[in-house]
Amino acid sequence: MTGIFQSALTGGRALLVGWILPSLINVLIFGVVVTPKISSFDALDAEAARGAIFGLVVTAMVGLVLAALQTPLYRVLEGYLCWPKWLAHARRRRHLARKHLLRNRVDAAALALQDRTGSLAVADRPVLAAFRAHGVIGRYLEVDLHKGAVWLALLEERLHRYPVDDRQVAPTQLGNAIRRFEEYGYSRYRLDTQVLWHELNAAVGEPARKQTDDARMSVDFFVSLLFGHLIVIVAAVVGLATGTVVRPWLVVATIAVLLPLTLLWYRLAVVSTDEWAGAVRAMVNLGRHPLAAALGLTLPQGIDDERSMWLLVDDFVRTGFHPGLTTLDAYRTAPEEPEAGDASVATELAPPAS
């Protein structure tokens, strides 16, 4: 326990807030509702003190286990792990259709607003007419325009929670919300942050790293809370089936409350990725130059040349060296020549020849 608190004070705030605190909430629910006799949470004497110590120990253990398992836990919620292929494909097709509908609704509303102000280009008039004639988009268009600018901004916000590339669309909302910033560096600069993440994280400044860690902490909190609720629900169902619970009515009521709460935490985790996406976007935009310098490369002036350079770097890191990667030499920074003063000092410090 002491090590956990020391970790929290020396930079482990993400572990404490993202995983330990939600675990404490779930341990309290479990102790009060499911096993009050074992945990002694319903007592007010020395037994309660032992129960509190036991609860803190369990909280630390559960939080650390969930934090260690965060990658597979995220993959389950993203739709990559433990999903049947047919279900993953069906959900991906659904989200792809939803993305295209959002894209068309946003574009149709933008053209309609231009038409109202008289600034619609002649070439865009047939496009707007096609949107209005479409059975689904035309119906949405009138409703979206009636709801106003704030609603249109929310539609665009929902659209931006999808990756730009249709091939990157995932089976779940959380998967798409995370995938959109995982593919950001590649879609803009051909810098694959999935391959070069640790190098980029080491090259950027401390504020950018802290901003990314703090942004992810909110998502971790809701993910940990969600899985903790599921564990409590499973334990409560087992307790009801075996007849070991003290107050069955309270356990049933708790299950009824926790089930919709898991859906709420999932939704809040999706919304919280917006801040995480912004932090990763800033890390990519501001970290390209120091990353290139740290790798001994010079960023080209043209964006097409920069994209070509990062493609070569991605290939080099991912697959290793092969003859085609000698093209990367064109972007390498020439080593600095030592100054005359430095050379003389080096000569003076050099050991005598034997």
CSV table of C-alpha atoms in Angstrom, one decimal:
chain,number,residue,atom,x,y,z
A,1,MET,CA,0.0,0.0,0.0
A,2,THR,CA,2.8,2.4,0.8
A,3,GLY,CA,4.3,1.8,-2.6
A,4,ILE,CA,1.0,2.7,-4.3
A,5,PHE,CA,0.7,6.0,-2.4
A,6,GLN,CA,4.4,6.8,-3.2
A,7,SER,CA,3.7,6.1,-6.8
A,8,ALA,CA,0.7,8.4,-6.7
A,9,LEU,CA,2.8,11.2,-5.2
A,10,THR,CA,5.7,10.7,-7.7
A,11,GLY,CA,3.7,10.6,-11.0
A,12,GLY,CA,1.3,7.7,-10.6
A,13,ARG,CA,-1.8,9.9,-10.5
A,14,ALA,CA,-3.1,8.2,-13.6
A,15,LEU,CA,-3.0,4.9,-11.8
A,16,LEU,CA,-4.6,6.2,-8.7
A,17,VAL,CA,-7.4,8.2,-10.4
A,18,GLY,CA,-7.8,6.0,-13.4
A,19,TRP,CA,-7.8,2.5,-11.8
A,20,ILE,CA,-7.6,2.6,-8.0
A,21,LEU,CA,-10.4,5.1,-7.3
A,22,PRO,CA,-13.0,3.3,-9.4
A,23,SER,CA,-11.9,0.0,-7.8
A,24,LEU,CA,-12.6,1.6,-4.4
A,25,ILE,CA,-16.1,2.5,-5.5
A,26,ASN,CA,-16.8,-1.0,-6.7
A,27,VAL,CA,-15.3,-2.7,-3.6
A,28,LEU,CA,-17.5,-0.5,-1.4
A,29,ILE,CA,-20.6,-1.5,-3.4
A,30,PHE,CA,-19.6,-5.2,-3.2
A,31,GLY,CA,-18.8,-5.0,0.5
A,32,VAL,CA,-22.0,-3.2,1.5
A,33,VAL,CA,-24.5,-5.0,-0.7
A,34,VAL,CA,-23.2,-8.4,-1.5
A,35,THR,CA,-21.0,-9.5,1.4
A,36,PRO,CA,-21.6,-7.3,4.4
A,37,LYS,CA,-20.8,-10.0,6.9
A,38,ILE,CA,-17.5,-11.0,5.3
A,39,SER,CA,-16.3,-7.4,4.8
A,40,SER,CA,-17.8,-6.2,8.1
A,41,PHE,CA,-18.8,-3.0,6.4
A,42,ASP,CA,-22.1,-3.0,8.2
A,43,ALA,CA,-20.5,-3.0,11.7
A,44,LEU,CA,-19.4,0.0,13.7
A,45,ASP,CA,-16.8,-1.6,16.0
A,46,ALA,CA,-13.3,-3.0,15.8
A,47,GLU,CA,-14.6,-5.4,13.2
A,48,ALA,CA,-15.3,-2.4,10.9
A,49,ALA,CA,-11.7,-1.3,11.1
A,50,ARG,CA,-10.5,-4.7,10.0
A,51,GLY,CA,-13.1,-4.6,7.2
A,52,ALA,CA,-11.8,-1.2,6.1
A,53,ILE,CA,-8.2,-2.5,6.0
A,54,PHE,CA,-9.4,-5.5,4.1
A,55,GLY,CA,-11.3,-3.2,1.7
A,56,LEU,CA,-8.2,-1.1,1.0
A,57,VAL,CA,-6.1,-4.1,0.3
A,58,VAL,CA,-8.7,-5.5,-2.1
A,59,THR,CA,-9.1,-2.1,-3.7
A,60,ALA,CA,-5.3,-1.9,-4.4
A,61,MET,CA,-5.2,-5.5,-5.7
A,62,VAL,CA,-8.2,-5.0,-8.0
A,63,GLY,CA,-7.0,-1.6,-9.3
A,64,LEU,CA,-3.5,-3.0,-10.0
A,65,VAL,CA,-4.9,-6.1,-11.8
A,66,LEU,CA,-7.3,-4.0,-13.9
A,67,ALA,CA,-4.4,-1.6,-14.8
A,68,ALA,CA,-2.2,-4.5,-15.8
A,69,LEU,CA,-5.0,-5.9,-18.0
A,70,GLN,CA,-6.0,-2.5,-19.5
A,71,THR,CA,-4.9,-3.5,-23.0
A,72,PRO,CA,-7.1,-6.5,-23.4
A,73,LEU,CA,-9.9,-4.7,-21.5
A,74,TYR,CA,-9.8,-1.8,-24.0
A,75,ARG,CA,-9.6,-4.3,-26.9
A,76,VAL,CA,-12.9,-5.9,-25.7
A,77,LEU,CA,-14.6,-2.6,-25.6
A,78,GLU,CA,-13.1,-1.6,-29.0
A,79,GLY,CA,-14.5,-4.7,-30.6
A,80,TYR,CA,-11.1,-6.4,-31.4
A,81,LEU,CA,-11.1,-9.1,-28.7
A,82,CYS,CA,-13.7,-11.8,-27.8
A,83,TRP,CA,-16.0,-10.7,-30.5
A,84,PRO,CA,-17.4,-13.3,-33.0
A,85,LYS,CA,-16.3,-12.4,-36.6
A,86,TRP,CA,-19.8,-12.2,-37.9
A,87,LEU,CA,-20.8,-9.8,-35.1
A,88,ALA,CA,-17.7,-7.6,-35.6
A,89,HIS,CA,-18.3,-7.4,-39.3
A,90,ALA,CA,-22.0,-6.6,-38.8
A,91,ARG,CA,-21.2,-3.8,-36.3
A,92,ARG,CA,-18.4,-2.4,-38.5
A,93,ARG,CA,-20.8,-2.2,-41.5
A,94,ARG,CA,-23.4,-0.4,-39.2
A,95,HIS,CA,-20.8,2.1,-38.0
A,96,LEU,CA,-19.6,2.7,-41.5
A,97,ALA,CA,-23.2,3.4,-42.7
A,98,ARG,CA,-23.6,5.7,-39.6
A,99,LYS,CA,-20.4,7.6,-40.5
A,100,HIS,CA,-21.5,8.1,-44.1
A,101,LEU,CA,-24.9,9.3,-43.0
A,102,LEU,CA,-23.3,11.8,-40.6
A,103,ARG,CA,-21.0,13.0,-43.3
A,104,ASN,CA,-23.9,13.5,-45.7
A,105,ARG,CA,-26.0,15.3,-43.1
A,106,VAL,CA,-23.1,17.7,-42.2
A,107,ASP,CA,-22.4,18.3,-45.9
A,108,ALA,CA,-26.1,18.8,-46.8
A,109,ALA,CA,-26.6,21.2,-44.0
A,110,ALA,CA,-23.5,23.2,-44.9
A,111,LEU,CA,-24.7,23.5,-48.5
A,112,ALA,CA,-28.2,24.5,-47.4
A,113,LEU,CA,-26.8,27.2,-45.2
A,114,GLN,CA,-24.8,28.5,-48.1
A,115,ASP,CA,-27.9,28.5,-50.3
A,116,ARG,CA,-29.8,30.6,-47.7
A,117,THR,CA,-27.0,33.2,-47.7
A,118,GLY,CA,-26.7,33.2,-51.5
A,119,SER,CA,-23.1,32.0,-51.5
A,120,LEU,CA,-23.8,28.5,-52.9
A,121,ALA,CA,-21.5,27.8,-55.8
A,122,VAL,CA,-23.2,26.8,-59.1
A,123,ALA,CA,-21.4,23.5,-59.2
A,124,ASP,CA,-22.8,22.6,-55.8
A,125,ARG,CA,-26.4,23.2,-56.6
A,126,PRO,CA,-27.0,19.7,-58.2
A,127,VAL,CA,-25.4,18.2,-55.1
A,128,LEU,CA,-27.7,20.0,-52.8
A,129,ALA,CA,-30.7,19.1,-55.0
A,130,ALA,CA,-29.6,15.4,-54.7
A,131,PHE,CA,-29.4,15.7,-51.0
A,132,ARG,CA,-32.9,17.2,-50.8
A,133,ALA,CA,-34.3,14.5,-53.0
A,134,HIS,CA,-32.8,11.7,-51.0
A,135,GLY,CA,-35.4,9.9,-48.9
A,136,VAL,CA,-33.3,9.7,-45.7
A,137,ILE,CA,-30.9,12.7,-46.0
A,138,GLY,CA,-33.7,15.0,-47.2
A,139,ARG,CA,-35.8,14.2,-44.1
A,140,TYR,CA,-32.8,14.7,-41.8
A,141,LEU,CA,-31.9,18.0,-43.5
A,142,GLU,CA,-35.0,19.9,-42.6
A,143,VAL,CA,-34.8,18.6,-39.0
A,144,ASP,CA,-31.1,19.5,-38.6
A,145,LEU,CA,-31.6,23.0,-40.0
A,146,HIS,CA,-34.5,23.6,-37.7
A,147,LYS,CA,-32.5,22.6,-34.6
A,148,GLY,CA,-29.9,25.3,-35.4
A,149,ALA,CA,-26.1,25.8,-35.3
A,150,VAL,CA,-25.5,24.1,-32.0
A,151,TRP,CA,-27.1,20.9,-33.2
A,152,LEU,CA,-25.0,21.0,-36.4
A,153,ALA,CA,-21.9,21.4,-34.3
A,154,LEU,CA,-22.8,18.4,-32.3
A,155,LEU,CA,-23.3,16.4,-35.5
A,156,GLU,CA,-19.9,17.4,-36.7
A,157,GLU,CA,-18.5,16.4,-33.3
A,158,ARG,CA,-20.0,12.9,-33.6
A,159,LEU,CA,-18.6,12.6,-37.1
A,160,HIS,CA,-15.1,13.5,-35.9
A,161,ARG,CA,-15.3,10.5,-33.5
A,162,TYR,CA,-14.8,8.3,-36.6
A,163,PRO,CA,-11.5,7.7,-38.3
A,164,VAL,CA,-11.0,9.5,-41.6
A,165,ASP,CA,-10.2,6.3,-43.5
A,166,ASP,CA,-13.2,4.0,-44.0
A,167,ARG,CA,-10.9,1.0,-43.8
A,168,GLN,CA,-10.1,1.9,-40.2
A,169,VAL,CA,-13.7,1.9,-38.9
A,170,ALA,CA,-14.1,-0.3,-35.9
A,171,PRO,CA,-17.0,-2.4,-34.6
A,172,THR,CA,-17.8,-0.1,-31.6
A,173,GLN,CA,-18.1,3.5,-30.7
A,174,LEU,CA,-15.2,3.4,-28.4
A,175,GLY,CA,-13.1,1.6,-31.0
A,176,ASN,CA,-13.8,4.3,-33.5
A,177,ALA,CA,-13.3,7.2,-31.1
A,178,ILE,CA,-9.8,5.8,-30.2
A,179,ARG,CA,-9.0,4.7,-33.8
A,180,ARG,CA,-9.5,8.3,-35.1
A,181,PHE,CA,-6.5,9.6,-33.2
A,182,GLU,CA,-4.5,6.4,-33.6
A,183,GLU,CA,-4.6,7.0,-37.4
A,184,TYR,CA,-4.2,10.8,-37.2
A,185,GLY,CA,-0.4,10.9,-37.7
A,186,TYR,CA,-0.6,8.5,-40.6
A,187,SER,CA,-3.5,10.1,-42.4
A,188,ARG,CA,-1.9,13.5,-42.2
A,189,TYR,CA,1.8,13.0,-42.4
A,190,ARG,CA,2.2,9.2,-43.0
A,191,LEU,CA,3.7,9.1,-39.5
A,192,ASP,CA,2.5,5.9,-38.0
A,193,THR,CA,2.1,6.6,-34.3
A,194,GLN,CA,1.3,3.0,-33.6
A,195,VAL,CA,4.8,2.1,-34.7
A,196,LEU,CA,6.7,5.2,-33.5
A,197,TRP,CA,4.7,6.0,-30.4
A,198,HIS,CA,7.5,5.4,-27.8
A,199,GLU,CA,10.0,7.4,-29.9
A,200,LEU,CA,7.5,10.2,-30.3
A,201,ASN,CA,6.7,10.1,-26.6
A,202,ALA,CA,10.4,10.4,-25.7
A,203,ALA,CA,11.0,13.2,-28.2
A,204,VAL,CA,8.2,15.6,-27.2
A,205,GLY,CA,8.4,17.9,-24.2
A,206,GLU,CA,7.1,17.0,-20.8
A,207,PRO,CA,3.9,19.2,-21.1
A,208,ALA,CA,2.8,17.3,-24.2
A,209,ARG,CA,3.3,14.0,-22.4
A,210,LYS,CA,1.5,15.1,-19.3
A,211,GLN,CA,-1.4,16.4,-21.3
A,212,THR,CA,-1.8,13.0,-23.0
A,213,ASP,CA,-1.5,11.1,-19.8
A,214,ASP,CA,-4.1,13.3,-18.0
A,215,ALA,CA,-6.5,13.1,-21.0
A,216,ARG,CA,-6.3,9.3,-21.0
A,217,MET,CA,-6.9,9.2,-17.2
A,218,SER,CA,-10.5,10.2,-17.6
A,219,VAL,CA,-11.2,7.4,-20.1
A,220,ASP,CA,-9.4,4.9,-17.8
A,221,PHE,CA,-11.6,5.9,-15.0
A,222,PHE,CA,-14.8,5.1,-16.8
A,223,VAL,CA,-13.4,1.9,-18.3
A,224,SER,CA,-12.3,0.7,-14.9
A,225,LEU,CA,-15.7,1.7,-13.3
A,226,LEU,CA,-17.5,-0.2,-16.1
A,227,PHE,CA,-15.6,-3.5,-15.7
A,228,GLY,CA,-15.8,-3.2,-11.9
A,229,HIS,CA,-19.6,-2.9,-12.1
A,230,LEU,CA,-19.7,-6.0,-14.3
A,231,ILE,CA,-17.6,-7.9,-11.7
A,232,VAL,CA,-19.9,-6.8,-8.9
A,233,ILE,CA,-23.0,-7.8,-11.0
A,234,VAL,CA,-21.6,-11.3,-11.7
A,235,ALA,CA,-20.7,-11.8,-8.0
A,236,ALA,CA,-24.2,-10.6,-7.0
A,237,VAL,CA,-25.9,-13.0,-9.4
A,238,VAL,CA,-23.7,-15.9,-8.0
A,239,GLY,CA,-24.6,-14.8,-4.5
A,240,LEU,CA,-28.3,-14.9,-5.3
A,241,ALA,CA,-28.0,-18.3,-7.0
A,242,THR,CA,-26.3,-19.8,-4.0
A,243,GLY,CA,-28.4,-18.1,-1.4
A,244,THR,CA,-25.5,-16.5,0.5
A,245,VAL,CA,-26.6,-12.9,0.3
A,246,VAL,CA,-28.1,-11.3,3.4
A,247,ARG,CA,-30.5,-8.9,1.8
A,248,PRO,CA,-31.6,-10.3,-1.6
A,249,TRP,CA,-33.9,-7.4,-2.3
A,250,LEU,CA,-31.0,-4.9,-2.0
A,251,VAL,CA,-28.8,-7.1,-4.3
A,252,VAL,CA,-31.5,-7.2,-6.9
A,253,ALA,CA,-32.0,-3.5,-6.7
A,254,THR,CA,-28.2,-2.9,-7.0
A,255,ILE,CA,-28.0,-5.1,-10.1
A,256,ALA,CA,-30.9,-3.2,-11.7
A,257,VAL,CA,-29.1,0.1,-11.0
A,258,LEU,CA,-25.6,-1.1,-12.1
A,259,LEU,CA,-26.6,-2.5,-15.4
A,260,PRO,CA,-27.8,0.9,-16.9
A,261,LEU,CA,-24.8,2.6,-15.2
A,262,THR,CA,-22.4,0.4,-17.2
A,263,LEU,CA,-24.0,1.8,-20.4
A,264,LEU,CA,-23.6,5.4,-19.0
A,265,TRP,CA,-19.9,4.8,-18.2
A,266,TYR,CA,-19.3,3.5,-21.7
A,267,ARG,CA,-20.9,6.5,-23.2
A,268,LEU,CA,-18.9,8.8,-21.0
A,269,ALA,CA,-15.7,7.0,-21.9
A,270,VAL,CA,-16.5,7.6,-25.6
A,271,VAL,CA,-17.1,11.3,-25.0
A,272,SER,CA,-13.9,11.6,-22.8
A,273,THR,CA,-11.8,10.4,-25.8
A,274,ASP,CA,-12.2,13.9,-27.3
A,275,GLU,CA,-9.7,15.4,-24.9
A,276,TRP,CA,-7.4,12.4,-25.5
A,277,ALA,CA,-7.7,12.8,-29.2
A,278,GLY,CA,-6.8,16.5,-28.9
A,279,ALA,CA,-3.7,15.7,-26.8
A,280,VAL,CA,-2.4,13.1,-29.3
A,281,ARG,CA,-3.1,15.4,-32.2
A,282,ALA,CA,-1.0,18.1,-30.5
A,283,MET,CA,1.7,15.6,-29.8
A,284,VAL,CA,1.9,14.6,-33.4
A,285,ASN,CA,1.8,18.1,-34.8
A,286,LEU,CA,4.3,19.5,-32.4
A,287,GLY,CA,6.5,16.4,-32.0
A,288,ARG,CA,7.3,15.7,-35.7
A,289,HIS,CA,10.3,18.1,-35.8
A,290,PRO,CA,12.0,17.0,-32.5
A,291,LEU,CA,11.3,13.3,-33.4
A,292,ALA,CA,13.0,13.8,-36.8
A,293,ALA,CA,15.9,15.6,-35.1
A,294,ALA,CA,16.2,12.8,-32.5
A,295,LEU,CA,16.3,10.2,-35.3
A,296,GLY,CA,19.1,12.2,-37.1
A,297,LEU,CA,16.7,13.4,-39.9
A,298,THR,CA,15.8,16.8,-41.3
A,299,LEU,CA,12.2,17.5,-42.1
A,300,PRO,CA,11.8,18.4,-45.8
A,301,GLN,CA,10.1,21.7,-46.8
A,302,GLY,CA,7.4,20.1,-48.8
A,303,ILE,CA,4.5,18.2,-47.2
A,304,ASP,CA,4.7,15.5,-49.9
A,305,ASP,CA,8.4,15.0,-49.3
A,306,GLU,CA,7.7,14.8,-45.5
A,307,ARG,CA,5.1,12.2,-46.0
A,308,SER,CA,7.5,10.1,-48.1
A,309,MET,CA,10.1,10.4,-45.4
A,310,TRP,CA,7.8,9.2,-42.6
A,311,LEU,CA,6.7,6.3,-44.8
A,312,LEU,CA,10.4,5.2,-45.1
A,313,VAL,CA,10.9,5.6,-41.3
A,314,ASP,CA,7.7,3.6,-40.6
A,315,ASP,CA,9.0,0.8,-42.9
A,316,PHE,CA,12.4,0.9,-41.3
A,317,VAL,CA,11.2,0.6,-37.8
A,318,ARG,CA,8.4,-2.0,-38.6
A,319,THR,CA,10.3,-4.4,-40.9
A,320,GLY,CA,14.0,-3.6,-40.5
A,321,PHE,CA,16.5,-2.5,-43.1
A,322,HIS,CA,16.3,-3.6,-46.7
A,323,PRO,CA,18.0,-2.2,-49.9
A,324,GLY,CA,15.0,0.0,-50.8
A,325,LEU,CA,15.4,2.0,-47.6
A,326,THR,CA,18.7,3.6,-48.8
A,327,THR,CA,16.4,6.4,-50.1
A,328,LEU,CA,16.2,7.5,-46.5
A,329,ASP,CA,19.8,8.8,-46.8
A,330,ALA,CA,18.4,11.9,-48.6
A,331,TYR,CA,16.7,13.0,-45.4
A,332,ARG,CA,19.5,12.3,-43.0
A,333,THR,CA,21.2,15.2,-41.2
A,334,ALA,CA,24.8,15.6,-42.0
A,335,PRO,CA,27.0,15.2,-38.9
A,336,GLU,CA,28.4,18.5,-37.6
A,337,GLU,CA,32.1,19.1,-38.1
A,338,PRO,CA,34.0,19.7,-34.9
A,339,GLU,CA,35.3,23.3,-34.5
A,340,ALA,CA,39.0,24.0,-34.5
A,341,GLY,CA,39.0,24.7,-30.8
A,342,ASP,CA,37.2,21.4,-30.1
A,343,ALA,CA,39.7,19.5,-32.2
A,344,SER,CA,42.7,21.0,-30.3
A,345,VAL,CA,41.2,20.1,-27.0
A,346,ALA,CA,40.5,16.6,-28.2
A,347,THR,CA,44.2,16.3,-29.3
A,348,GLU,CA,45.4,17.5,-25.9
A,349,LEU,CA,43.2,15.0,-24.1
A,350,ALA,CA,44.1,12.1,-26.4
A,351,PRO,CA,46.4,9.5,-24.8
A,352,PRO,CA,50.0,9.3,-26.0
A,353,ALA,CA,50.8,6.8,-28.6
A,354,SER,CA,52.5,3.7,-27.3
